mmCIF file of C-alpha atoms and ligand atoms in Angstrom:
data_model
loop_
_atom_site.group_PDB
_atom_site.id
_atom_site.type_symbol
_atom_site.label_atom_id
_atom_site.label_comp_id
_atom_site.label_asym_id
_atom_site.label_seq_id
_atom_site.Cartn_x
_atom_site.Cartn_y
_atom_site.Cartn_z
ATOM 1 C CA MET L 7 -6.771 12.391 25.654
ATOM 2 C CA GLU L 8 -6.147 9.835 22.935
ATOM 3 C CA ARG L 9 -4.242 6.605 22.726
ATOM 4 C CA LEU L 10 -0.594 7.272 22.006
ATOM 5 C CA GLN L 11 -0.510 5.067 18.897
ATOM 6 C CA LYS L 12 -3.497 6.979 17.482
ATOM 7 C CA ILE L 13 -1.807 10.346 17.979
ATOM 8 C CA ILE L 14 1.352 9.047 16.295
ATOM 9 C CA ALA L 15 -0.673 7.690 13.366
ATOM 10 C CA LEU L 16 -2.584 10.968 13.054
ATOM 11 C CA SER L 17 0.726 12.781 12.810
ATOM 12 C CA GLY L 18 1.407 10.813 9.629
ATOM 13 C CA TYR L 19 4.608 9.350 11.033
ATOM 14 C CA CYS L 20 3.416 5.798 10.396
ATOM 15 C CA SER L 21 0.355 3.581 10.650
ATOM 16 C CA ARG L 22 -1.302 2.853 13.978
ATOM 17 C CA ARG L 23 -0.050 -0.733 13.920
ATOM 18 C CA LYS L 24 3.525 0.362 13.267
ATOM 19 C CA ALA L 25 3.196 2.918 16.093
ATOM 20 C CA GLU L 26 2.192 0.131 18.467
ATOM 21 C CA GLU L 27 5.320 -1.792 17.510
ATOM 22 C CA LEU L 28 7.505 1.278 18.050
ATOM 23 C CA ILE L 29 5.978 1.870 21.497
ATOM 24 C CA VAL L 30 6.658 -1.717 22.577
ATOM 25 C CA GLN L 31 10.198 -1.488 21.172
ATOM 26 C CA GLY L 32 10.855 1.478 23.463
ATOM 27 C CA LYS L 33 11.182 4.026 20.693
ATOM 28 C CA VAL L 34 8.581 6.506 21.896
ATOM 29 C CA LYS L 35 8.951 9.237 24.498
ATOM 30 C CA VAL L 36 6.222 11.474 25.907
ATOM 31 C CA ASN L 37 7.429 14.682 27.540
ATOM 32 C CA GLY L 38 10.892 13.180 27.802
ATOM 33 C CA SER L 39 9.824 9.885 29.430
ATOM 34 C CA LEU L 40 9.932 6.539 27.713
ATOM 35 C CA VAL L 41 6.519 4.895 27.227
ATOM 36 C CA THR L 42 6.508 1.197 26.434
ATOM 37 C CA HIS L 43 3.078 0.006 27.513
ATOM 38 C CA MET L 44 0.042 -0.185 25.308
ATOM 39 C CA GLY L 45 -3.003 1.794 26.379
ATOM 40 C CA PHE L 46 -1.048 4.914 27.364
ATOM 41 C CA LYS L 47 -3.057 8.035 26.623
ATOM 42 C CA ALA L 48 -1.544 11.359 25.677
ATOM 43 C CA ASN L 49 -2.600 14.847 24.795
ATOM 44 C CA PHE L 50 -2.176 16.519 21.417
ATOM 45 C CA ASN L 51 -0.130 19.185 23.175
ATOM 46 C CA ASP L 52 2.261 16.673 24.740
ATOM 47 C CA CYS L 53 5.767 16.608 23.385
ATOM 48 C CA ILE L 54 5.956 13.237 21.624
ATOM 49 C CA GLU L 55 9.146 11.880 20.114
ATOM 50 C CA VAL L 56 9.278 8.787 17.913
ATOM 51 C CA GLU L 57 12.700 7.333 17.201
ATOM 52 C CA GLY L 58 14.102 10.659 18.320
ATOM 53 C CA ASN L 59 11.878 12.676 15.960
ATOM 54 C CA PRO L 60 9.365 15.115 17.404
ATOM 55 C CA ILE L 61 5.991 14.558 15.759
ATOM 56 C CA ASN L 62 3.313 17.031 14.856
ATOM 57 C CA PRO L 63 -0.145 15.462 14.886
ATOM 58 C CA LYS L 64 -1.750 18.614 13.563
ATOM 59 C CA GLU L 65 0.165 18.736 10.283
ATOM 60 C CA ASP L 66 -2.141 19.195 7.262
ATOM 61 C CA LYS L 67 -2.898 15.947 5.543
ATOM 62 C CA VAL L 68 -1.961 15.450 1.911
ATOM 63 C CA TYR L 69 -2.780 12.614 -0.479
ATOM 64 C CA TYR L 70 -1.069 11.826 -3.763
ATOM 65 C CA LEU L 71 -1.868 9.313 -6.487
ATOM 66 C CA LEU L 72 1.284 8.355 -8.383
ATOM 67 C CA ASN L 73 1.603 6.361 -11.596
ATOM 68 C CA LYS L 74 4.794 4.590 -10.588
ATOM 69 C CA PRO L 75 7.257 3.831 -13.372
ATOM 70 C CA ARG L 76 9.558 0.812 -13.451
ATOM 71 C CA GLY L 77 12.958 1.089 -11.798
ATOM 72 C CA VAL L 78 11.868 3.086 -8.759
ATOM 73 C CA VAL L 79 11.782 1.745 -5.199
ATOM 74 C CA THR L 80 8.801 2.135 -2.913
ATOM 75 C CA THR L 81 10.692 3.222 0.187
ATOM 76 C CA SER L 82 11.574 6.559 1.674
ATOM 77 C CA LYS L 83 15.311 5.877 1.458
ATOM 78 C CA ASP L 84 17.157 3.227 -0.483
ATOM 79 C CA ASP L 85 20.413 1.790 0.816
ATOM 80 C CA LYS L 86 21.581 1.264 -2.768
ATOM 81 C CA ASN L 87 20.864 4.905 -3.605
ATOM 82 C CA ARG L 88 18.269 4.058 -6.227
ATOM 83 C CA LYS L 89 15.511 6.495 -7.136
ATOM 84 C CA THR L 90 12.562 6.299 -4.735
ATOM 85 C CA VAL L 91 8.900 7.130 -5.244
ATOM 86 C CA LEU L 92 9.411 10.133 -2.956
ATOM 87 C CA ASP L 93 11.886 11.584 -5.467
ATOM 88 C CA LEU L 94 8.973 11.833 -7.924
ATOM 89 C CA ILE L 95 6.726 14.000 -5.742
ATOM 90 C CA LYS L 96 7.302 17.631 -4.862
ATOM 91 C CA THR L 97 6.079 18.278 -1.357
ATOM 92 C CA ASP L 98 7.328 19.743 1.888
ATOM 93 C CA LYS L 99 5.281 17.222 3.897
ATOM 94 C CA ARG L 100 6.737 14.010 5.292
ATOM 95 C CA ILE L 101 4.788 11.574 3.157
ATOM 96 C CA TYR L 102 5.209 7.845 2.724
ATOM 97 C CA PRO L 103 3.686 5.205 0.435
ATOM 98 C CA ILE L 104 0.582 3.253 1.375
ATOM 99 C CA GLY L 105 1.659 -0.309 0.739
ATOM 100 C CA ARG L 106 4.334 -1.255 -1.728
ATOM 101 C CA LEU L 107 4.957 -1.898 -5.392
ATOM 102 C CA ASP L 108 8.044 -3.845 -6.454
ATOM 103 C CA TYR L 109 10.967 -2.130 -8.201
ATOM 104 C CA ASP L 110 9.786 -3.441 -11.576
ATOM 105 C CA THR L 111 6.028 -3.081 -10.958
ATOM 106 C CA THR L 112 4.281 -0.056 -12.420
ATOM 107 C CA GLY L 113 0.996 1.666 -11.708
ATOM 108 C CA LEU L 114 -1.113 3.169 -8.994
ATOM 109 C CA LEU L 115 0.508 4.000 -5.685
ATOM 110 C CA LEU L 116 -0.960 6.236 -2.994
ATOM 111 C CA LEU L 117 1.262 8.368 -0.784
ATOM 112 C CA THR L 118 0.197 10.370 2.217
ATOM 113 C CA ASN L 119 1.068 11.648 5.678
ATOM 114 C CA ASP L 120 -2.276 10.359 6.994
ATOM 115 C CA GLY L 121 -1.443 7.378 9.178
ATOM 116 C CA GLU L 122 -5.066 6.696 9.963
ATOM 117 C CA LEU L 123 -6.052 6.302 6.319
ATOM 118 C CA THR L 124 -2.960 4.155 5.714
ATOM 119 C CA ASN L 125 -4.040 1.910 8.529
ATOM 120 C CA PHE L 126 -7.543 1.568 7.137
ATOM 121 C CA LEU L 127 -6.495 0.951 3.556
ATOM 122 C CA THR L 128 -3.928 -1.678 4.443
ATOM 123 C CA HIS L 129 -6.013 -3.581 6.986
ATOM 124 C CA PRO L 130 -7.324 -6.772 5.344
ATOM 125 C CA LYS L 131 -10.685 -6.507 7.117
ATOM 126 C CA ASN L 132 -11.579 -3.513 4.960
ATOM 127 C CA LYS L 133 -11.248 -5.619 1.803
ATOM 128 C CA ILE L 134 -10.059 -2.764 -0.405
ATOM 129 C CA GLU L 135 -9.913 -4.107 -3.964
ATOM 130 C CA LYS L 136 -6.736 -3.726 -5.973
ATOM 131 C CA VAL L 137 -6.736 -4.515 -9.675
ATOM 132 C CA TYR L 138 -3.540 -5.851 -11.232
ATOM 133 C CA ILE L 139 -2.762 -6.652 -14.854
ATOM 134 C CA ALA L 140 -0.102 -9.319 -15.179
ATOM 135 C CA LYS L 141 1.663 -10.391 -18.319
ATOM 136 C CA ILE L 142 2.829 -13.918 -17.705
ATOM 137 C CA LYS L 143 4.982 -16.402 -19.560
ATOM 138 C CA GLY L 144 2.935 -19.312 -20.837
ATOM 139 C CA LEU L 145 -0.703 -19.870 -21.647
ATOM 140 C CA ILE L 146 -2.974 -19.641 -18.637
ATOM 141 C CA THR L 147 -5.545 -22.403 -18.308
ATOM 142 C CA LYS L 148 -9.137 -22.068 -17.047
ATOM 143 C CA ASP L 149 -8.237 -24.494 -14.295
ATOM 144 C CA ASN L 150 -5.383 -22.316 -13.049
ATOM 145 C CA LEU L 151 -7.577 -19.224 -13.284
ATOM 146 C CA LYS L 152 -9.983 -20.943 -10.924
ATOM 147 C CA LYS L 153 -7.128 -21.752 -8.547
ATOM 148 C CA LEU L 154 -6.135 -18.074 -8.474
ATOM 149 C CA CYS L 155 -9.724 -17.196 -7.543
ATOM 150 C CA ASN L 156 -10.080 -19.853 -4.858
ATOM 151 C CA GLY L 157 -6.753 -19.117 -3.181
ATOM 152 C CA ILE L 158 -3.159 -20.219 -3.460
ATOM 153 C CA MET L 159 -1.002 -21.505 -0.608
ATOM 154 C CA ILE L 160 1.833 -19.074 0.072
ATOM 155 C CA ASP L 161 4.064 -19.671 3.104
ATOM 156 C CA GLY L 162 1.528 -22.087 4.522
ATOM 157 C CA LYS L 163 -1.379 -19.627 4.296
ATOM 158 C CA LYS L 164 -3.993 -19.564 1.587
ATOM 159 C CA THR L 165 -4.626 -16.278 -0.172
ATOM 160 C CA SER L 166 -8.222 -15.038 0.142
ATOM 161 C CA LYS L 167 -10.801 -15.292 -2.587
ATOM 162 C CA ALA L 168 -9.830 -13.264 -5.633
ATOM 163 C CA LYS L 169 -11.236 -12.463 -9.053
ATOM 164 C CA ALA L 170 -9.325 -13.318 -12.204
ATOM 165 C CA LYS L 171 -10.010 -13.077 -15.887
ATOM 166 C CA ILE L 172 -8.071 -13.637 -19.080
ATOM 167 C CA LEU L 173 -7.587 -10.461 -21.099
ATOM 168 C CA LYS L 174 -5.476 -11.930 -23.871
ATOM 169 C CA ILE L 175 -3.751 -15.131 -24.863
ATOM 170 C CA ASP L 176 -0.850 -14.798 -27.281
ATOM 171 C CA ASN L 177 -0.087 -18.248 -28.673
ATOM 172 C CA LYS L 178 2.717 -16.965 -30.861
ATOM 173 C CA ALA L 179 4.578 -15.172 -28.071
ATOM 174 C CA ASN L 180 3.587 -17.844 -25.542
ATOM 175 C CA SER L 181 2.271 -15.312 -23.055
ATOM 176 C CA SER L 182 -1.009 -14.354 -21.395
ATOM 177 C CA LEU L 183 -2.475 -11.162 -20.023
ATOM 178 C CA VAL L 184 -4.487 -11.711 -16.861
ATOM 179 C CA GLU L 185 -6.487 -9.335 -14.685
ATOM 180 C CA LEU L 186 -6.288 -10.276 -11.018
ATOM 181 C CA ILE L 187 -8.303 -8.512 -8.336
ATOM 182 C CA ILE L 188 -7.191 -9.051 -4.737
ATOM 183 C CA HIS L 189 -7.792 -7.272 -1.470
ATOM 184 C CA GLU L 190 -4.814 -8.454 0.516
ATOM 185 C CA GLY L 191 -1.335 -6.997 0.342
ATOM 186 C CA ARG L 192 1.088 -9.763 1.151
ATOM 187 C CA ASN L 193 4.693 -9.481 0.027
ATOM 188 C CA HIS L 194 5.029 -9.946 -3.752
ATOM 189 C CA GLN L 195 1.591 -11.507 -3.607
ATOM 190 C CA VAL L 196 0.622 -11.379 -7.274
ATOM 191 C CA LYS L 197 3.953 -12.659 -8.541
ATOM 192 C CA ARG L 198 3.993 -15.410 -5.969
ATOM 193 C CA MET L 199 0.446 -16.496 -6.761
ATOM 194 C CA PHE L 200 1.402 -16.971 -10.410
ATOM 195 C CA GLU L 201 4.757 -18.523 -9.546
ATOM 196 C CA MET L 202 3.076 -21.125 -7.348
ATOM 197 C CA LEU L 203 1.194 -22.203 -10.484
ATOM 198 C CA GLY L 204 4.398 -22.308 -12.539
ATOM 199 C CA TYR L 205 4.062 -19.000 -14.403
ATOM 200 C CA GLU L 206 6.710 -16.302 -14.480
ATOM 201 C CA VAL L 207 5.372 -12.757 -14.286
ATOM 202 C CA LEU L 208 6.968 -10.753 -17.080
ATOM 203 C CA LYS L 209 5.208 -7.453 -16.369
ATOM 204 C CA LEU L 210 2.968 -6.254 -13.574
ATOM 205 C CA LYS L 211 0.862 -3.139 -13.326
ATOM 206 C CA ARG L 212 -1.585 -1.988 -10.654
ATOM 207 C CA GLU L 213 -4.518 -0.416 -12.434
ATOM 208 C CA SER L 214 -6.653 0.652 -9.504
ATOM 209 C CA ILE L 215 -7.223 0.758 -5.776
ATOM 210 C CA SER L 216 -10.897 0.815 -4.865
ATOM 211 C CA PHE L 217 -12.521 3.478 -7.110
ATOM 212 C CA LEU L 218 -9.212 5.246 -7.829
ATOM 213 C CA THR L 219 -7.732 4.649 -11.268
ATOM 214 C CA LEU L 220 -4.795 5.931 -13.298
ATOM 215 C CA ASP L 221 -7.063 7.936 -15.602
ATOM 216 C CA GLY L 222 -5.318 11.111 -16.726
ATOM 217 C CA VAL L 223 -2.086 10.351 -14.865
ATOM 218 C CA LYS L 224 0.806 9.403 -17.128
ATOM 219 C CA THR L 225 3.660 7.127 -16.058
ATOM 220 C CA GLY L 226 5.947 8.970 -13.635
ATOM 221 C CA GLU L 227 3.325 11.649 -12.989
ATOM 222 C CA TYR L 228 1.054 12.209 -10.014
ATOM 223 C CA ARG L 229 -1.936 14.198 -8.830
ATOM 224 C CA GLU L 230 -3.428 15.142 -5.470
ATOM 225 C CA LEU L 231 -6.618 13.424 -4.394
ATOM 226 C CA SER L 232 -9.645 15.676 -4.062
ATOM 227 C CA ILE L 233 -11.399 16.100 -0.718
ATOM 228 C CA LYS L 234 -14.327 14.206 -2.215
ATOM 229 C CA GLU L 235 -12.089 11.258 -3.053
ATOM 230 C CA VAL L 236 -10.532 11.215 0.415
ATOM 231 C CA LYS L 237 -14.003 11.286 1.997
ATOM 232 C CA LYS L 238 -15.086 8.456 -0.276
ATOM 233 C CA LEU L 239 -12.062 6.374 0.745
ATOM 234 C CA TYR L 240 -12.915 6.935 4.417
ATOM 235 C CA SER L 241 -16.518 5.917 3.694
ATOM 236 C CA GLU L 242 -15.299 2.504 2.476
ATOM 237 C CA ILE L 243 -13.986 1.721 5.921
ATOM 238 C CA LYS L 244 -15.802 -1.011 7.753
ATOM 239 C CA ASP L 245 -15.138 -0.321 11.425
HETATM 240 N N1 URA N 12 2.228 -8.117 -6.037
HETATM 241 C C1 URA N 12 3.496 -8.288 -6.468
HETATM 242 O O1 URA N 12 3.953 -9.409 -6.648
HETATM 243 N N2 URA N 12 4.241 -7.195 -6.716
HETATM 244 C C2 URA N 12 3.777 -5.946 -6.567
HETATM 245 O O2 URA N 12 4.510 -5.001 -6.819
HETATM 246 C C3 URA N 12 2.458 -5.769 -6.119
HETATM 247 C C4 URA N 12 1.703 -6.880 -5.850
#
């Protein structure tokens, strides 16, 4: 017997946290009966339905690393019918993105049907480093670089310690290229950190997540993670 939210996450339907929300919202049935209380344990052979969809916790896990181009949304379905990251990957598995990149942000995005790994990689306690390269309007100052590192107030909450370095200052074009390394994943975090300091982000690219980089993966292309890489990601988990 396992906790219901764990079985749902293992099925790849969503993360464990999201599964907990769905249970409380009355969207989960076990063998035809609604379950709304936390702590309910189920069997892998039980018939579990989430939002009316039967789930299969034993489905093979798959992991993709995509180099997301601009102009693609990071959702499974877009209400404006725009191209989604799922349109770029050929698979018969029900995968979803781990975290989110904005419509105009490019770079490394992981997609999987492994809810457990999603949960681990997105939980702030695991401090998974993400490297972003931002091209910003204006000339960044050392003082503002320090502020980025020490934390910026966004919606009344300070961002955690980050690392930042100047890659290039273009006096003529009045722009700067900055590398920012963060381990949180708040909404539009990088853009908002710069905006709070008065800089507009002109371009944003995610270069890496933990040890995974875009090496050998062109824009719009993807590759599967190796078993070794998946094991290494799991080994980064601090539980
Ligand atoms: N931070 C942002 O502002 N946008 C992204 O797409 C990713 C991180």
